[in-house]
Amino acid sequence: MASGLAAALVVRSSAASETAEAHGGHPLGRGAPRAPWDRNAALVEPEVRRSIKGELRTELKVAYGYKSLGGYRLSLRTYEGGIPGPTLRVKPGDVLRIRLVNDLPPNPDSMPDDMTLPHQFNSTNFHFHGGHVSPNGIADNIFRVMEPGRSYDIEIAIPEDHTCGTCWYHPHKHGSADIQLTSGMAGALIIEGDFDDIPEIRDATDQVLLLNEVLFDYRGTIETYDTMWPEGVPRFLSVNGQREPVIRLRPGEVRRWRLIHAGHENNLNLALEGHELHPIAYDGIRRPEIGSLTAQLMAPGQRADVLVRAGAPGTYWLRAIANDQGYPSPTGPLAKIVVEGEPMAMTLPATLGGRSPLKTIAAEEVTNKRELPLRTIVPEYPPAANYQEFTFLICDQRFDPDRVDQRIRLGAVEEWKVINEDESDHVFHIHTNPFQLAAVNDLPVAEADWRDTVIVPRLGSVTFRSRFLDYAGRFVLHCHMMNHEELGMMQIVEVQA
Ligand SMILES: [Cu+2]
């Protein structure tokens, strides 16, 4: 099968990076400029910017930043010179007013004839991932193009009844989104107040852990799409723009981690040695009950809020462990957890109350059904080396910015089945409205979680239901493996009043 070749390509390069890891270096990274790496550095929280009196008014400057990361000196596109960008904290009913200053240099290239080729890496825009907000005008409008050398106002009204939880922001300009996100242009966007009624969570310290796959070329930069594809360049995992930072907890302490997978391509299966992870919210939406997992699988774009209760004093690694997504997902250390000091008498909540903030969509409520097949065309000769040889399709078509693919009536309640015809997983994401899982591979799910991003298993399917009640306008759905999106796996949705 054609897609088997794609998997083979990734398997080969994944094995190369594991070998590099084992030897304490990167065979292709000799040329990248080195920098000191403090292996005992504590995890640093991104700068927090909070709303005041119903408004978060802030500036985000997009510019090159120099960053020492994991033994390398990198020069990458950033928000505010840092990786990741600042954490934005708001409340339901607030207005987010951002002045985005694009301080990148002019694009060296003009627009391509083929819009599904990466282009114009210095143009950007802004997406509020997880926001149930207007996709129009100067709100969460990912069709805007924010040119280098200019400034743009963004104004997003967050409804009073918005779900509270962990969302995030990143660029979504087609052609440059992948390269900018992979560079570290991402930040947490937290809507506060989700567990005020549960003292065990309210009183726990909460921490943003924004995860990324760091990659770069021999100069410590990402300046061509060939750096992203195929995957032979140096790469490792980072948390908040740090490689293997130290997180200190006291024995018995309960901590809330807001995990955000801001990596561009691969799933991460997270596990903490000697501890269980207790998910309380997915994709910024509170779950009816707390879970207990030995590993939390996360796809690019997804968020998982988990509680951890620290055990006996000692050192425990938070790692990405083995996972099969049609090829091996990346593995490796993420953070060193040191449990030490005076014990704390904290407990996990016994229950989250059994209710979701969003009302379950019953089968009888559904007014329309759709099917969306996902498919990749890869070259028939082994192994393909250049990204331009691949084509990623939804409903057998590549993304076209001038074509509306899904027309939906405002007020509709729909059931969609997304079908993956390939031999490796895809990751479905849709803007503006979350959805409730109904079935995976045609088997009803045990827990009907609400999501905005979900793994579509290889040679399988995901079925979900969604309400399109509040916002008419155009937005997109796409694979959140950003290279798939950039090379065509995206559609335009129009909700019509
Ligand atoms: Cu995909």
Coordinates of N, CA and C and ligand atoms in Angstrom, one line a residue, residues 374 392 425-427 479-481 484-485 489, ligand 1:
L374 N -10.4 10.6 4.9 CA -9.1 11.2 4.8 C -8.2 10.2 4.1
F392 N -2.2 15.2 0.5 CA -3.1 14.9 1.6 C -4.5 15.4 1.2
D425 N -2.2 7.0 11.7 CA -3.3 7.8 12.3 C -3.3 9.2 11.7
H426 N -4.5 9.9 11.7 CA -4.6 11.3 11.4 C -5.2 11.9 12.7
V427 N -5.3 13.2 12.7 CA -5.8 14.0 13.9 C -6.8 15.0 13.4
C479 N -6.5 18.3 9.5 CA -5.7 17.4 10.2 C -4.8 18.2 11.1
H480 N -4.6 17.9 12.4 CA -3.7 18.8 13.2 C -2.3 18.2 13.2
M481 N -2.0 17.2 12.4 CA -0.6 16.9 12.0 C -0.3 18.0 11.0
H484 N 0.4 17.7 7.4 CA -0.7 17.2 6.5 C -1.6 18.3 6.2
E485 N -1.9 19.2 7.2 CA -2.7 20.4 6.9 C -2.1 21.3 5.8
M489 N -4.6 18.8 3.7 CA -5.6 18.1 4.4 C -6.4 19.1 5.3
Ligands
CU1 CU -3.1 13.8 9.0

